[in-house]
């Protein structure tokens, strides 16, 4: 158990809908990262938050947004969903934003858009 | 987005055999990490490397930070069935905290 909690574990929805994925980082970790993993693909970096502030953006679509709350949990919002958004979405946390920090991953949310 | 190139893409080996896989980049990295992902789970950190030439072991796993800083290697000795999974390398370049992941090596171990 990495200590990173993601909910829900599975989510099935229809095209055009909006969903929210939730992540609770490990106790004491200030950084939260979101990654997308499509079928047979590697992990694509979406966005990074540190202590409530956005620190870096990757290949995140404009239809997607995220935030980190004062209690350090984070939410990833996906709107106007398309079939191609079906993927595993992982959250990871680390103690702080530094170049030698290790990321610890949650078990992911499997999103299926039908 | 940018990804690191891992090879081989997949491996099918017999229990007890040794395994080698590598990860290459066109850019220099100052950190290399190796993760293992079991089906339906998130990646789990295996080994972290912070210095060129560094060789680090974790049980039957050994990883090396390449001298050129553009590659890393992971070896698994005497493989067992629970080694099955996808192995990802990840690297971080200087002056950035974005971790870039490799394309993964899928390992299958047969008894």
PDB file of N, CA, C and O in Angstrom, chain A residues 100-103, chain B residues 31-35 45-50 72 88-92 99 101:
ATOM      1  N   UNK A 100      15.061  15.344  -6.926  1.00  0.00           N
ATOM      2  CA  UNK A 100      15.403  13.965  -6.602  1.00  0.00           C
ATOM      3  C   UNK A 100      14.319  13.274  -5.803  1.00  0.00           C
ATOM      4  O   UNK A 100      14.567  12.276  -5.152  1.00  0.00           O
ATOM      5  N   UNK A 101      13.110  13.791  -5.864  1.00  0.00           N
ATOM      6  CA  UNK A 101      12.040  13.176  -5.104  1.00  0.00           C
ATOM      7  C   UNK A 101      11.452  11.983  -5.827  1.00  0.00           C
ATOM      8  O   UNK A 101      11.394  11.930  -7.050  1.00  0.00           O
ATOM      9  N   UNK A 102      11.005  10.990  -5.042  1.00  0.00           N
ATOM     10  CA  UNK A 102      10.376   9.808  -5.604  1.00  0.00           C
ATOM     11  C   UNK A 102       8.870   9.991  -5.560  1.00  0.00           C
ATOM     12  O   UNK A 102       8.340  10.565  -4.618  1.00  0.00           O
ATOM     13  N   UNK A 103       8.198   9.481  -6.574  1.00  0.00           N
ATOM     14  CA  UNK A 103       6.740   9.535  -6.619  1.00  0.00           C
ATOM     15  C   UNK A 103       6.151   8.213  -6.142  1.00  0.00           C
ATOM     16  O   UNK A 103       6.654   7.144  -6.476  1.00  0.00           O
TER      17      UNK A 103
ATOM     18  N   UNK B  31      18.192  11.966 -12.798  1.00  0.00           N
ATOM     19  CA  UNK B  31      17.558  10.974 -11.933  1.00  0.00           C
ATOM     20  C   UNK B  31      16.939   9.901 -12.813  1.00  0.00           C
ATOM     21  O   UNK B  31      16.297  10.217 -13.815  1.00  0.00           O
ATOM     22  N   UNK B  32      17.147   8.647 -12.399  1.00  0.00           N
ATOM     23  CA  UNK B  32      16.474   7.539 -13.068  1.00  0.00           C
ATOM     24  C   UNK B  32      15.752   6.720 -12.002  1.00  0.00           C
ATOM     25  O   UNK B  32      16.304   6.439 -10.946  1.00  0.00           O
ATOM     26  N   UNK B  33      14.521   6.363 -12.296  1.00  0.00           N
ATOM     27  CA  UNK B  33      13.739   5.520 -11.386  1.00  0.00           C
ATOM     28  C   UNK B  33      13.206   4.332 -12.172  1.00  0.00           C
ATOM     29  O   UNK B  33      12.924   4.436 -13.367  1.00  0.00           O
ATOM     30  N   UNK B  34      13.090   3.203 -11.487  1.00  0.00           N
ATOM     31  CA  UNK B  34      12.472   2.019 -12.089  1.00  0.00           C
ATOM     32  C   UNK B  34      11.241   1.636 -11.271  1.00  0.00           C
ATOM     33  O   UNK B  34      11.305   1.535 -10.043  1.00  0.00           O
ATOM     34  N   UNK B  35      10.128   1.431 -11.987  1.00  0.00           N
ATOM     35  CA  UNK B  35       8.864   1.070 -11.365  1.00  0.00           C
ATOM     36  C   UNK B  35       8.357  -0.248 -11.938  1.00  0.00           C
ATOM     37  O   UNK B  35       8.645  -0.596 -13.086  1.00  0.00           O
ATOM     38  N   UNK B  45       7.514   1.820  -6.870  1.00  0.00           N
ATOM     39  CA  UNK B  45       8.927   2.146  -7.035  1.00  0.00           C
ATOM     40  C   UNK B  45       9.807   0.975  -6.621  1.00  0.00           C
ATOM     41  O   UNK B  45       9.643   0.408  -5.538  1.00  0.00           O
ATOM     42  N   UNK B  46      10.769   0.623  -7.500  1.00  0.00           N
ATOM     43  CA  UNK B  46      11.707  -0.462  -7.218  1.00  0.00           C
ATOM     44  C   UNK B  46      13.063   0.082  -6.799  1.00  0.00           C
ATOM     45  O   UNK B  46      13.625  -0.316  -5.781  1.00  0.00           O
ATOM     46  N   UNK B  47      13.618   0.949  -7.638  1.00  0.00           N
ATOM     47  CA  UNK B  47      14.975   1.448  -7.417  1.00  0.00           C
ATOM     48  C   UNK B  47      15.042   2.890  -7.911  1.00  0.00           C
ATOM     49  O   UNK B  47      14.450   3.234  -8.931  1.00  0.00           O
ATOM     50  N   UNK B  48      15.811   3.715  -7.187  1.00  0.00           N
ATOM     51  CA  UNK B  48      16.069   5.098  -7.588  1.00  0.00           C
ATOM     52  C   UNK B  48      17.566   5.301  -7.731  1.00  0.00           C
ATOM     53  O   UNK B  48      18.362   4.821  -6.908  1.00  0.00           O
ATOM     54  N   UNK B  49      17.972   6.017  -8.791  1.00  0.00           N
ATOM     55  CA  UNK B  49      19.382   6.263  -9.096  1.00  0.00           C
ATOM     56  C   UNK B  49      19.583   7.760  -9.279  1.00  0.00           C
ATOM     57  O   UNK B  49      18.817   8.410  -9.995  1.00  0.00           O
ATOM     58  N   UNK B  50      20.655   8.292  -8.670  1.00  0.00           N
ATOM     59  CA  UNK B  50      20.844   9.744  -8.691  1.00  0.00           C
ATOM     60  C   UNK B  50      22.182  10.200  -9.245  1.00  0.00           C
ATOM     61  O   UNK B  50      22.409  11.406  -9.360  1.00  0.00           O
ATOM     62  N   UNK B  72      19.669   3.868 -18.752  1.00  0.00           N
ATOM     63  CA  UNK B  72      19.666   3.139 -17.494  1.00  0.00           C
ATOM     64  C   UNK B  72      19.295   1.689 -17.799  1.00  0.00           C
ATOM     65  O   UNK B  72      18.635   1.399 -18.809  1.00  0.00           O
ATOM     66  N   UNK B  88       8.567  -0.085 -15.826  1.00  0.00           N
ATOM     67  CA  UNK B  88       8.731   1.243 -16.416  1.00  0.00           C
ATOM     68  C   UNK B  88       9.984   1.905 -15.876  1.00  0.00           C
ATOM     69  O   UNK B  88      10.237   1.892 -14.668  1.00  0.00           O
ATOM     70  N   UNK B  89      10.746   2.507 -16.770  1.00  0.00           N
ATOM     71  CA  UNK B  89      11.786   3.414 -16.315  1.00  0.00           C
ATOM     72  C   UNK B  89      11.179   4.808 -16.303  1.00  0.00           C
ATOM     73  O   UNK B  89      10.182   5.081 -16.985  1.00  0.00           O
ATOM     74  N   UNK B  90      11.764   5.676 -15.533  1.00  0.00           N
ATOM     75  CA  UNK B  90      11.328   7.073 -15.488  1.00  0.00           C
ATOM     76  C   UNK B  90      12.554   7.923 -15.227  1.00  0.00           C
ATOM     77  O   UNK B  90      13.443   7.542 -14.473  1.00  0.00           O
ATOM     78  N   UNK B  91      12.585   9.079 -15.876  1.00  0.00           N
ATOM     79  CA  UNK B  91      13.733   9.952 -15.714  1.00  0.00           C
ATOM     80  C   UNK B  91      13.313  11.384 -15.499  1.00  0.00           C
ATOM     81  O   UNK B  91      12.230  11.811 -15.910  1.00  0.00           O
ATOM     82  N   UNK B  92      14.202  12.092 -14.843  1.00  0.00           N
ATOM     83  CA  UNK B  92      13.947  13.504 -14.595  1.00  0.00           C
ATOM     84  C   UNK B  92      15.182  14.288 -15.036  1.00  0.00           C
ATOM     85  O   UNK B  92      16.300  13.973 -14.647  1.00  0.00           O
ATOM     86  N   UNK B  99       8.536  14.077 -14.153  1.00  0.00           N
ATOM     87  CA  UNK B  99       9.062  12.735 -14.329  1.00  0.00           C
ATOM     88  C   UNK B  99       8.526  12.195 -15.653  1.00  0.00           C
ATOM     89  O   UNK B  99       7.315  12.157 -15.861  1.00  0.00           O
ATOM     90  N   UNK B 101       8.137   9.062 -18.269  1.00  0.00           N
ATOM     91  CA  UNK B 101       8.119   7.614 -18.198  1.00  0.00           C
ATOM     92  C   UNK B 101       8.476   6.955 -19.516  1.00  0.00           C
ATOM     93  O   UNK B 101       8.220   7.493 -20.595  1.00  0.00           O
TER      94      UNK B 101
END
